[in-house]
PDB file of C-alpha atoms and ligand atoms in Angstrom:
ATOM      1  CA  MET I   1      10.430   3.162  26.865  1.00 93.00           C
ATOM      2  CA  PRO I   2       7.331   3.673  24.614  1.00 97.00           C
ATOM      3  CA  MET I   3       8.159   6.638  21.829  1.00 98.00           C
ATOM      4  CA  PRO I   4       6.470   9.430  22.854  1.00 98.00           C
ATOM      5  CA  LEU I   5       3.853  10.368  20.032  1.00 98.00           C
ATOM      6  CA  ALA I   6       2.384  13.486  19.387  1.00 98.00           C
ATOM      7  CA  VAL I   7      -0.155  13.182  16.401  1.00 98.00           C
ATOM      8  CA  LEU I   8      -1.412  16.357  14.141  1.00 98.00           C
ATOM      9  CA  VAL I   9      -5.019  16.088  12.770  1.00 98.00           C
ATOM     10  CA  SER I  10      -7.260  18.368  11.040  1.00 98.00           C
ATOM     11  CA  GLY I  11     -10.463  15.963  10.496  1.00 97.00           C
ATOM     12  CA  GLY I  12     -12.206  12.715  11.401  1.00 97.00           C
ATOM     13  CA  GLY I  13      -8.785  11.243  12.567  1.00 98.00           C
ATOM     14  CA  SER I  14      -9.314   7.818  11.412  1.00 98.00           C
ATOM     15  CA  ASN I  15      -5.698   7.043  11.098  1.00 98.00           C
ATOM     16  CA  LEU I  16      -5.061   8.277  14.421  1.00 98.00           C
ATOM     17  CA  GLN I  17      -8.105   5.414  15.677  1.00 98.00           C
ATOM     18  CA  SER I  18      -6.082   2.987  13.997  1.00 98.00           C
ATOM     19  CA  ILE I  19      -2.433   4.220  15.729  1.00 98.00           C
ATOM     20  CA  LEU I  20      -4.329   4.026  18.740  1.00 98.00           C
ATOM     21  CA  ASP I  21      -5.715   0.674  18.314  1.00 98.00           C
ATOM     22  CA  LYS I  22      -2.465  -0.676  17.139  1.00 98.00           C
ATOM     23  CA  ILE I  23      -0.858   0.490  20.098  1.00 98.00           C
ATOM     24  CA  ASP I  24      -3.640  -1.180  22.502  1.00 97.00           C
ATOM     25  CA  ALA I  25      -2.794  -4.459  20.712  1.00 97.00           C
ATOM     26  CA  GLY I  26       1.066  -4.196  21.841  1.00 97.00           C
ATOM     27  CA  LEU I  27       1.880  -3.613  18.037  1.00 97.00           C
ATOM     28  CA  VAL I  28       3.507  -0.378  18.096  1.00 98.00           C
ATOM     29  CA  ASP I  29       5.558   0.633  20.832  1.00 98.00           C
ATOM     30  CA  ALA I  30       4.482   4.138  21.136  1.00 98.00           C
ATOM     31  CA  GLU I  31       2.599   6.252  23.415  1.00 98.00           C
ATOM     32  CA  VAL I  32       0.219   8.823  22.286  1.00 98.00           C
ATOM     33  CA  ARG I  33       1.155  11.763  24.487  1.00 98.00           C
ATOM     34  CA  VAL I  34      -0.827  14.760  22.829  1.00 98.00           C
ATOM     35  CA  VAL I  35      -3.350  15.189  19.956  1.00 98.00           C
ATOM     36  CA  LEU I  36      -3.021  18.499  18.379  1.00 98.00           C
ATOM     37  CA  SER I  37      -5.370  20.159  15.305  1.00 98.00           C
ATOM     38  CA  ASN I  38      -5.582  23.331  13.858  1.00 98.00           C
ATOM     39  CA  LYS I  39      -9.657  23.126  13.772  1.00 98.00           C
ATOM     40  CA  ALA I  40     -11.601  22.874  16.895  1.00 97.00           C
ATOM     41  CA  GLU I  41     -13.958  20.937  15.346  1.00 97.00           C
ATOM     42  CA  ALA I  42     -11.885  18.001  14.021  1.00 98.00           C
ATOM     43  CA  TYR I  43     -13.133  14.673  15.312  1.00 98.00           C
ATOM     44  CA  GLY I  44      -9.980  13.435  15.485  1.00 98.00           C
ATOM     45  CA  LEU I  45      -9.698  15.399  18.977  1.00 98.00           C
ATOM     46  CA  THR I  46     -12.893  13.782  20.072  1.00 98.00           C
ATOM     47  CA  ARG I  47     -11.235  10.397  19.335  1.00 98.00           C
ATOM     48  CA  ALA I  48      -8.517  11.540  21.665  1.00 98.00           C
ATOM     49  CA  ARG I  49     -10.845  12.918  24.640  1.00 98.00           C
ATOM     50  CA  GLN I  50     -12.760   9.454  24.611  1.00 97.00           C
ATOM     51  CA  ARG I  51      -9.435   8.023  25.366  1.00 97.00           C
ATOM     52  CA  ASN I  52      -8.076  10.786  28.086  1.00 98.00           C
ATOM     53  CA  ILE I  53      -4.944  11.727  25.472  1.00 98.00           C
ATOM     54  CA  PRO I  54      -4.393  15.564  25.898  1.00 98.00           C
ATOM     55  CA  ALA I  55      -6.201  17.097  22.725  1.00 98.00           C
ATOM     56  CA  LEU I  56      -5.791  20.288  21.933  1.00 98.00           C
ATOM     57  CA  ALA I  57      -7.059  22.828  19.207  1.00 98.00           C
ATOM     58  CA  LEU I  58      -4.889  25.510  18.066  1.00 97.00           C
ATOM     59  CA  PRO I  59      -6.573  27.370  15.359  1.00 95.00           C
ATOM     60  CA  HIS I  60      -4.208  28.956  13.154  1.00 94.00           C
ATOM     61  CA  THR I  61      -6.293  31.822  12.394  1.00 93.00           C
ATOM     62  CA  ALA I  62      -5.632  32.911  15.697  1.00 94.00           C
ATOM     63  CA  PHE I  63      -2.230  33.748  14.893  1.00 96.00           C
ATOM     64  CA  ALA I  64      -0.513  36.569  13.001  1.00 96.00           C
ATOM     65  CA  THR I  65       1.962  34.292  10.983  1.00 97.00           C
ATOM     66  CA  ARG I  66       2.892  30.473  10.073  1.00 96.00           C
ATOM     67  CA  GLN I  67       6.055  30.788  12.500  1.00 97.00           C
ATOM     68  CA  ASP I  68       3.999  31.956  15.210  1.00 98.00           C
ATOM     69  CA  PHE I  69       1.092  28.811  14.843  1.00 98.00           C
ATOM     70  CA  ASP I  70       4.457  26.250  14.216  1.00 98.00           C
ATOM     71  CA  ALA I  71       6.296  27.879  17.271  1.00 98.00           C
ATOM     72  CA  GLU I  72       3.445  27.298  19.373  1.00 98.00           C
ATOM     73  CA  MET I  73       2.778  23.829  18.867  1.00 98.00           C
ATOM     74  CA  VAL I  74       6.675  22.808  18.970  1.00 98.00           C
ATOM     75  CA  ARG I  75       6.492  24.491  22.695  1.00 98.00           C
ATOM     76  CA  LEU I  76       3.162  22.401  23.650  1.00 98.00           C
ATOM     77  CA  ILE I  77       4.751  19.089  21.919  1.00 98.00           C
ATOM     78  CA  HIS I  78       7.367  19.604  23.940  1.00 98.00           C
ATOM     79  CA  ALA I  79       5.521  20.372  26.968  1.00 98.00           C
ATOM     80  CA  HIS I  80       4.150  16.755  26.715  1.00 98.00           C
ATOM     81  CA  GLY I  81       7.256  14.924  26.725  1.00 98.00           C
ATOM     82  CA  VAL I  82       7.862  14.618  22.762  1.00 98.00           C
ATOM     83  CA  ASP I  83      11.275  15.565  21.670  1.00 97.00           C
ATOM     84  CA  ALA I  84      13.635  15.127  18.790  1.00 96.00           C
ATOM     85  CA  THR I  85      15.471  12.424  20.188  1.00 95.00           C
ATOM     86  CA  THR I  86      13.202   9.668  21.556  1.00 96.00           C
ATOM     87  CA  GLY I  87       9.768  11.284  20.306  1.00 98.00           C
ATOM     88  CA  ALA I  88       8.084  11.693  16.849  1.00 98.00           C
ATOM     89  CA  ILE I  89       5.327  13.534  15.389  1.00 98.00           C
ATOM     90  CA  ALA I  90       2.550  11.957  13.032  1.00 98.00           C
ATOM     91  CA  LEU I  91       0.618  13.797  10.979  1.00 98.00           C
ATOM     92  CA  ALA I  92      -2.721  11.898  10.392  1.00 98.00           C
ATOM     93  CA  GLY I  93      -4.431  14.347   7.768  1.00 97.00           C
ATOM     94  CA  PHE I  94      -3.138  17.358   8.863  1.00 98.00           C
ATOM     95  CA  MET I  95      -3.775  19.549   5.970  1.00 96.00           C
ATOM     96  CA  ARG I  96      -1.212  22.434   6.314  1.00 96.00           C
ATOM     97  CA  MET I  97       2.302  22.679   5.466  1.00 96.00           C
ATOM     98  CA  LEU I  98       4.690  22.982   7.996  1.00 97.00           C
ATOM     99  CA  THR I  99       7.445  25.522   8.500  1.00 98.00           C
ATOM    100  CA  PRO I 100      11.492  24.926   8.271  1.00 98.00           C
ATOM    101  CA  GLU I 101      11.604  25.877  11.553  1.00 98.00           C
ATOM    102  CA  PHE I 102       9.057  23.442  12.815  1.00 98.00           C
ATOM    103  CA  LEU I 103      10.756  20.458  11.286  1.00 98.00           C
ATOM    104  CA  ARG I 104      14.233  21.900  12.631  1.00 98.00           C
ATOM    105  CA  ALA I 105      13.448  21.238  15.742  1.00 98.00           C
ATOM    106  CA  PHE I 106      12.227  17.480  15.218  1.00 98.00           C
ATOM    107  CA  PRO I 107      14.687  16.497  12.074  1.00 96.00           C
ATOM    108  CA  HIS I 108      13.808  13.027  10.719  1.00 94.00           C
ATOM    109  CA  ARG I 109      11.204  12.563  13.338  1.00 98.00           C
ATOM    110  CA  VAL I 110       7.957  13.851  11.444  1.00 98.00           C
ATOM    111  CA  VAL I 111       6.245  11.584   9.406  1.00 98.00           C
ATOM    112  CA  ASN I 112       3.076  12.029   7.086  1.00 98.00           C
ATOM    113  CA  ILE I 113       0.278   9.800   5.245  1.00 98.00           C
ATOM    114  CA  HIS I 114      -0.618  10.538   2.125  1.00 98.00           C
ATOM    115  CA  PRO I 115      -3.248   8.681  -0.255  1.00 98.00           C
ATOM    116  CA  ALA I 116      -1.974   8.401  -3.326  1.00 98.00           C
ATOM    117  CA  LEU I 117       1.547   6.538  -4.580  1.00 98.00           C
ATOM    118  CA  LEU I 118       3.911   9.631  -4.329  1.00 98.00           C
ATOM    119  CA  PRO I 119       5.640  11.095  -6.285  1.00 98.00           C
ATOM    120  CA  SER I 120       2.442  11.511  -7.751  1.00 98.00           C
ATOM    121  CA  PHE I 121      -0.761  13.316  -6.946  1.00 98.00           C
ATOM    122  CA  PRO I 122       0.903  15.497  -4.130  1.00 97.00           C
ATOM    123  CA  GLY I 123      -1.887  17.941  -2.269  1.00 96.00           C
ATOM    124  CA  THR I 124      -4.837  18.086  -0.432  1.00 95.00           C
ATOM    125  CA  HIS I 125      -6.972  15.650  -3.186  1.00 95.00           C
ATOM    126  CA  GLY I 126      -4.441  13.067  -3.641  1.00 96.00           C
ATOM    127  CA  ALA I 127      -7.150  10.026  -4.299  1.00 96.00           C
ATOM    128  CA  ALA I 128      -9.484  12.187  -5.902  1.00 94.00           C
ATOM    129  CA  ASP I 129      -6.737  13.584  -8.038  1.00 95.00           C
ATOM    130  CA  ALA I 130      -5.419  10.151  -9.207  1.00 96.00           C
ATOM    131  CA  ALA I 131      -9.480   8.890  -9.626  1.00 94.00           C
ATOM    132  CA  SER I 132      -9.841  12.151 -12.174  1.00 92.00           C
ATOM    133  CA  TYR I 133      -6.438  10.845 -13.937  1.00 94.00           C
ATOM    134  CA  GLY I 134      -7.461   7.591 -14.873  1.00 93.00           C
ATOM    135  CA  VAL I 135      -4.790   5.961 -13.181  1.00 95.00           C
ATOM    136  CA  ARG I 136      -5.021   2.075 -13.124  1.00 95.00           C
ATOM    137  CA  LEU I 137      -3.344   1.384  -9.856  1.00 96.00           C
ATOM    138  CA  ALA I 138      -3.721   3.796  -6.769  1.00 97.00           C
ATOM    139  CA  GLY I 139      -2.384   3.525  -3.143  1.00 98.00           C
ATOM    140  CA  CYS I 140      -0.943   5.715   0.024  1.00 98.00           C
ATOM    141  CA  SER I 141       2.206   6.500   0.896  1.00 98.00           C
ATOM    142  CA  VAL I 142       4.167   6.972   4.441  1.00 98.00           C
ATOM    143  CA  HIS I 143       6.895   9.560   4.326  1.00 98.00           C
ATOM    144  CA  PHE I 144       9.531  11.031   6.437  1.00 98.00           C
ATOM    145  CA  VAL I 145       8.316  15.025   6.001  1.00 98.00           C
ATOM    146  CA  ASP I 146      10.399  17.380   4.581  1.00 97.00           C
ATOM    147  CA  GLU I 147      10.077  21.462   3.424  1.00 96.00           C
ATOM    148  CA  ILE I 148       8.154  20.230   0.144  1.00 96.00           C
ATOM    149  CA  MET I 149       4.292  19.279   0.371  1.00 96.00           C
ATOM    150  CA  ASP I 150       4.375  15.425   0.178  1.00 96.00           C
ATOM    151  CA  HIS I 151       7.507  15.065  -0.925  1.00 96.00           C
ATOM    152  CA  GLY I 152       9.822  13.408   1.595  1.00 97.00           C
ATOM    153  CA  PRO I 153      11.623   9.819   1.907  1.00 98.00           C
ATOM    154  CA  VAL I 154       9.044   7.370   1.763  1.00 98.00           C
ATOM    155  CA  ILE I 155       8.982   4.906   4.279  1.00 98.00           C
ATOM    156  CA  ILE I 156       6.204   2.385   2.916  1.00 98.00           C
ATOM    157  CA  GLN I 157       3.527   2.442   0.234  1.00 98.00           C
ATOM    158  CA  ALA I 158       0.333   0.213  -0.777  1.00 98.00           C
ATOM    159  CA  ALA I 159      -1.479  -0.070  -3.504  1.00 97.00           C
ATOM    160  CA  VAL I 160      -5.157  -1.225  -4.525  1.00 96.00           C
ATOM    161  CA  PRO I 161      -6.289  -1.556  -8.387  1.00 95.00           C
ATOM    162  CA  ALA I 162      -8.538   1.385  -9.956  1.00 94.00           C
ATOM    163  CA  LEU I 163     -11.746   0.622 -10.998  1.00 92.00           C
ATOM    164  CA  PRO I 164     -13.220   2.315 -14.204  1.00 89.00           C
ATOM    165  CA  SER I 165     -16.075   3.197 -11.881  1.00 90.00           C
ATOM    166  CA  ASP I 166     -13.585   5.094  -9.891  1.00 90.00           C
ATOM    167  CA  TRP I 167     -13.192   7.660 -12.859  1.00 84.00           C
ATOM    168  CA  GLU I 168     -16.717   8.567 -12.951  1.00 82.00           C
ATOM    169  CA  GLU I 169     -17.868  11.895 -11.875  1.00 78.00           C
ATOM    170  CA  GLY I 170     -17.453  11.565  -7.693  1.00 78.00           C
ATOM    171  CA  GLY I 171     -15.722   8.064  -8.197  1.00 76.00           C
ATOM    172  CA  GLY I 172     -13.102   9.450  -6.211  1.00 90.00           C
ATOM    173  CA  GLU I 173     -14.716   9.091  -3.009  1.00 93.00           C
ATOM    174  CA  ALA I 174     -15.232   5.263  -3.530  1.00 94.00           C
ATOM    175  CA  LEU I 175     -11.224   4.930  -4.477  1.00 95.00           C
ATOM    176  CA  ALA I 176     -10.385   7.294  -1.391  1.00 96.00           C
ATOM    177  CA  ALA I 177     -12.256   5.294   0.880  1.00 96.00           C
ATOM    178  CA  ARG I 178     -10.215   1.885  -0.508  1.00 96.00           C
ATOM    179  CA  ILE I 179      -6.912   3.545  -0.054  1.00 97.00           C
ATOM    180  CA  LEU I 180      -7.953   4.700   3.679  1.00 97.00           C
ATOM    181  CA  LYS I 181      -8.068   1.017   4.839  1.00 97.00           C
ATOM    182  CA  LEU I 182      -4.658   0.767   3.698  1.00 97.00           C
ATOM    183  CA  GLU I 183      -3.848   3.385   5.358  1.00 98.00           C
ATOM    184  CA  HIS I 184      -4.680   2.160   8.441  1.00 98.00           C
ATOM    185  CA  CYS I 185      -2.316  -0.827   7.698  1.00 97.00           C
ATOM    186  CA  ILE I 186       0.755   0.760   7.075  1.00 98.00           C
ATOM    187  CA  TYR I 187       0.586   3.676   9.019  1.00 98.00           C
ATOM    188  CA  PRO I 188       1.082   2.031  12.020  1.00 98.00           C
ATOM    189  CA  GLN I 189       3.798  -0.649  10.166  1.00 97.00           C
ATOM    190  CA  ALA I 190       5.940   2.243   9.718  1.00 98.00           C
ATOM    191  CA  LEU I 191       5.484   3.543  13.135  1.00 98.00           C
ATOM    192  CA  ALA I 192       6.203   0.398  14.584  1.00 98.00           C
ATOM    193  CA  TRP I 193       9.514   0.474  12.754  1.00 97.00           C
ATOM    194  CA  LEU I 194      10.161   4.042  13.819  1.00 98.00           C
ATOM    195  CA  ALA I 195       9.388   3.283  17.697  1.00 98.00           C
ATOM    196  CA  LYS I 196      11.896   0.351  17.213  1.00 96.00           C
ATOM    197  CA  GLY I 197      14.821   2.648  15.686  1.00 96.00           C
ATOM    198  CA  ARG I 198      14.553   0.153  12.304  1.00 97.00           C
ATOM    199  CA  LEU I 199      14.371   3.281  10.017  1.00 97.00           C
ATOM    200  CA  LYS I 200      17.555   5.003   8.650  1.00 96.00           C
ATOM    201  CA  VAL I 201      17.104   7.900   5.823  1.00 96.00           C
ATOM    202  CA  GLN I 202      20.369   7.954   3.056  1.00 94.00           C
ATOM    203  CA  ASP I 203      19.864  10.835   0.685  1.00 90.00           C
ATOM    204  CA  ARG I 204      16.267   9.886  -0.261  1.00 94.00           C
ATOM    205  CA  HIS I 205      15.837   6.406   0.398  1.00 96.00           C
ATOM    206  CA  VAL I 206      14.722   4.856   3.896  1.00 97.00           C
ATOM    207  CA  LEU I 207      16.295   1.182   4.528  1.00 97.00           C
ATOM    208  CA  VAL I 208      14.214  -0.716   7.040  1.00 96.00           C
ATOM    209  CA  ALA I 209      16.442  -2.594   9.343  1.00 95.00           C
ATOM    210  CA  PRO I 210      16.040  -6.361  10.037  1.00 91.00           C
ATOM    211  CA  PRO I 211      14.332  -6.874  13.501  1.00 85.00           C
ATOM    212  CA  PRO I 212      16.375  -7.906  16.459  1.00 79.00           C
ATOM    213  CA  ARG I 213      17.107 -11.653  16.511  1.00 78.00           C
ATOM    214  CA  ARG I 214      14.680 -12.856  19.371  1.00 72.00           C
ATOM    215  CA  ILE I 215      16.790 -14.500  22.068  1.00 72.00           C
ATOM    216  CA  ALA I 216      14.655 -17.182  23.773  1.00 71.00           C
ATOM    217  CA  ALA I 217      14.677 -17.373  27.521  1.00 70.00           C
ATOM    218  CA  ALA I 218      17.443 -19.725  28.769  1.00 64.00           C
ATOM    219  CA  PRO I 219      16.242 -23.051  28.888  1.00 60.00           C
ATOM    220  CA  PRO I 220      15.697 -24.090  32.497  1.00 60.00           C
ATOM    221  CA  CYS I 221      18.421 -26.212  34.294  1.00 56.00           C
ATOM    222  CA  PRO I 222      18.210 -29.685  33.218  1.00 52.00           C
ATOM    223  CA  ALA I 223      17.392 -31.085  36.882  1.00 51.00           C
ATOM    224  CA  TRP I 224      13.948 -29.120  36.800  1.00 46.00           C
ATOM    225  CA  ARG I 225      12.773 -30.786  33.309  1.00 47.00           C
ATOM    226  CA  ALA I 226      10.122 -33.197  33.567  1.00 44.00           C
ATOM    227  CA  PRO I 227      11.770 -36.103  31.799  1.00 41.00           C
ATOM    228  CA  PRO I 228      11.428 -36.963  29.279  1.00 45.00           C
ATOM    229  CA  TRP I 229      11.720 -33.966  27.356  1.00 40.00           C
ATOM    230  CA  SER I 230       9.144 -33.164  25.034  1.00 43.00           C
ATOM    231  CA  ARG I 231       6.640 -30.628  23.675  1.00 46.00           C
ATOM    232  CA  ALA I 232       4.220 -31.272  25.695  1.00 44.00           C
ATOM    233  CA  SER I 233       6.397 -30.815  28.869  1.00 42.00           C
ATOM    234  CA  SER I 234       8.096 -27.752  27.399  1.00 44.00           C
ATOM    235  CA  PRO I 235       8.403 -24.888  29.571  1.00 44.00           C
ATOM    236  CA  PRO I 236       6.304 -21.504  28.560  1.00 45.00           C
ATOM    237  CA  GLU I 237       9.534 -19.600  27.900  1.00 42.00           C
ATOM    238  CA  HIS I 238       9.600 -21.832  24.621  1.00 39.00           C
ATOM    239  CA  LYS I 239       6.346 -20.951  22.969  1.00 44.00           C
ATOM    240  CA  ALA I 240       8.590 -17.852  21.835  1.00 41.00           C
ATOM    241  CA  TRP I 241       9.669 -20.108  19.202  1.00 35.00           C
ATOM    242  CA  GLN I 242       6.655 -20.909  17.908  1.00 39.00           C
ATOM    243  CA  ALA I 243       5.394 -17.430  18.069  1.00 45.00           C
ATOM    244  CA  ALA I 244       3.992 -15.924  14.405  1.00 48.00           C
ATOM    245  CA  PRO I 245       5.984 -13.047  13.544  1.00 54.00           C
ATOM    246  CA  LYS I 246       4.226  -9.886  14.897  1.00 55.00           C
ATOM    247  CA  PHE I 247       3.972  -7.893  12.215  1.00 52.00           C
ATOM    248  CA  ARG I 248       1.255  -9.956  10.644  1.00 55.00           C
ATOM    249  CA  ALA I 249      -1.293  -8.997  12.940  1.00 60.00           C
ATOM    250  CA  PHE I 250      -0.785  -5.349  11.239  1.00 59.00           C
ATOM    251  CA  LEU I 251      -2.558  -7.088   8.226  1.00 58.00           C
ATOM    252  CA  ALA I 252      -5.192  -8.804   9.693  1.00 56.00           C
ATOM    253  CA  ASP I 253      -8.105  -5.907   8.815  1.00 56.00           C
ATOM    254  CA  CYS I 254      -6.392  -5.205   5.587  1.00 57.00           C
ATOM    255  CA  PRO I 255      -9.084  -5.081   2.908  1.00 51.00           C
ATOM    256  CA  LEU I 256      -7.076  -7.041   0.075  1.00 48.00           C
ATOM    257  CA  ASN I 257      -5.061 -10.409  -0.368  1.00 44.00           C
ATOM    258  CA  TRP I 258      -1.902  -8.726   0.791  1.00 49.00           C
ATOM    259  CA  SER I 259       1.117 -10.770   2.067  1.00 49.00           C
ATOM    260  CA  TRP I 260       4.046  -9.543   3.790  1.00 47.00           C
ATOM    261  CA  ARG I 261       7.751  -9.293   1.658  1.00 49.00           C
ATOM    262  CA  GLY I 262      10.790 -10.173   3.124  1.00 45.00           C
ATOM    263  CA  ALA I 263      10.426  -9.015   6.889  1.00 42.00           C
ATOM    264  CA  GLY I 264      13.809  -6.733   7.339  1.00 42.00           C
ATOM    265  CA  ALA I 265      14.248  -6.957   3.765  1.00 39.00           C
ATOM    266  CA  THR I 266      15.794  -3.523   2.566  1.00 40.00           C
ATOM    267  CA  PRO I 267      15.123  -1.496  -0.194  1.00 40.00           C
ATOM    268  CA  ARG I 268      18.812  -1.861  -1.764  1.00 40.00           C
ATOM    269  CA  SER I 269      19.614  -4.902  -0.684  1.00 37.00           C
ATOM    270  CA  SER I 270      16.456  -7.272  -1.697  1.00 38.00           C
ATOM    271  CA  GLY I 271      13.488  -4.857  -3.172  1.00 39.00           C
ATOM    272  CA  PRO I 272      11.418  -3.208  -1.479  1.00 42.00           C
ATOM    273  CA  ALA I 273      10.053  -4.262   1.847  1.00 42.00           C
ATOM    274  CA  GLY I 274       6.279  -3.894   2.024  1.00 45.00           C
ATOM    275  CA  LEU I 275       2.612  -5.168   1.016  1.00 50.00           C
ATOM    276  CA  ILE I 276       2.180  -7.418  -1.869  1.00 46.00           C
ATOM    277  CA  GLN I 277      -0.761  -8.744  -3.597  1.00 43.00           C
ATOM    278  CA  LYS I 278      -0.828 -12.377  -3.247  1.00 45.00           C
ATOM    279  CA  GLY I 279      -0.271 -14.334  -6.268  1.00 40.00           C
ATOM    280  CA  VAL I 280       1.705 -11.332  -7.968  1.00 36.00           C
ATOM    281  CA  ARG I 281       5.708 -11.703  -8.368  1.00 37.00           C
ATOM    282  CA  HIS I 282       7.111  -9.277  -6.445  1.00 37.00           C
ATOM    283  CA  GLY I 283       8.326  -6.261  -9.067  1.00 35.00           C
ATOM    284  CA  ALA I 284       5.913  -7.124 -11.068  1.00 32.00           C
ATOM    285  CA  PHE I 285       2.447  -5.802 -10.600  1.00 31.00           C
ATOM    286  CA  PRO I 286      -0.166  -6.420 -13.023  1.00 33.00           C
ATOM    287  CA  ALA I 287      -0.637  -3.714 -15.495  1.00 31.00           C
ATOM    288  CA  PHE I 288      -3.853  -4.916 -16.011  1.00 31.00           C
ATOM    289  CA  PRO I 289      -5.317  -6.162 -12.820  1.00 33.00           C
ATOM    290  CA  ASN I 290      -8.047  -8.692 -12.734  1.00 33.00           C
ATOM    291  CA  ALA I 291     -10.582  -6.368 -10.939  1.00 32.00           C
ATOM    292  CA  ASN I 292     -10.199  -4.009 -14.142  1.00 30.00           C
ATOM    293  CA  GLY I 293     -11.816  -6.880 -16.374  1.00 27.00           C
TER     294      GLY I 293
HETATM  295  C1  GAR L   1      -6.411  10.809   4.956  1.00 68.99           C
HETATM  296  O1  GAR L   1      -6.659  10.161   3.645  1.00 68.99           O
HETATM  297  C2  GAR L   1      -4.779  10.978   4.691  1.00 68.99           C
HETATM  298  O2  GAR L   1      -3.905   9.894   3.637  1.00 68.99           O
HETATM  299  C3  GAR L   1      -5.207  12.390   4.227  1.00 68.99           C
HETATM  300  O3  GAR L   1      -6.292  13.017   4.828  1.00 68.99           O
HETATM  301  C4  GAR L   1      -6.873  11.959   5.376  1.00 68.99           C
HETATM  302  C5  GAR L   1      -7.598  12.216   6.911  1.00 68.99           C
HETATM  303  O4  GAR L   1      -8.122  10.752   6.974  1.00 68.99           O
HETATM  304  N1  GAR L   1      -4.160  13.430   4.183  1.00 68.99           N
HETATM  305  C6  GAR L   1      -3.659  14.205   3.109  1.00 68.99           C
HETATM  306  O5  GAR L   1      -4.160  14.283   2.082  1.00 68.99           O
HETATM  307  C7  GAR L   1      -2.320  14.487   3.194  1.00 68.99           C
HETATM  308  N2  GAR L   1      -1.824  15.447   2.054  1.00 68.99           N
HETATM  309  P1  GAR L   1      -8.235  10.927   8.478  1.00 68.99           P
HETATM  310  O6  GAR L   1      -8.837  11.984   9.219  1.00 68.99           O
HETATM  311  O7  GAR L   1      -9.719   9.728   8.721  1.00 68.99           O
HETATM  312  O8  GAR L   1      -7.414   9.914   9.295  1.00 68.99           O
END
């Protein structure tokens, strides 16, 4: 069964869109059951409605306390068939802290995307803060949510060089736009892992289990084969052996020259699984990326 998913948004919902697109493409085994927003005007709600996904505005100002607001969200999420055992909650530009009561309702099932390389630049303006700080490398992080803002165990990160033009007044917007494109790659990837039960949290570390081994369909009875046995006469099941790994498709719309490091590599055993820039040795991000001159 696809993983039931609730998505929480406060704004444009481009991350929601990328999740929906990757679900449609068969790359994330999940089903968005409900989209909730604390802002009635959030365009993310419109995106959901265009696909006939239940989309509910829940203005937080209408609730006396944070606890009341979160309790209503938990009720609605459960009512749409998303529970702590099989379901998950994806924060996609949701600009409110969740209460401990909310998190206790879905332990290790709430994930968030943040436009900075955590633990640097948490908060509501991650990309702009990184730009005004003058970083040379910026990026984004998907992490499990805990009770501290932008703090829980990191699942996946992607990096992008910051340019001197990003450091100028207002340059944060250009950097944020480049980061957003990477967000659209790594968030669906993290959710795909979660949906397949491949993520395990050990203290602050998230281990990514290798994908289950592909078991090819049993070859047909020899009596049915067209002799002589050859590639040209292979039955369709054997195409499974030739299929490119699905995760490559996540990279198709990535803006940079990214490649994938080690399917199934775990952070502890053999370095972090994740996106790396082609031509750059793993673990050695360039101190002075070419883009910076
Ligand atoms: C994204 O950049 C996301 O990382 C950020 O809000 C934007 C939402 O864009 N989230 C945070 O800053 C959370 N601290 P979207 O509505 O187009 O998906």
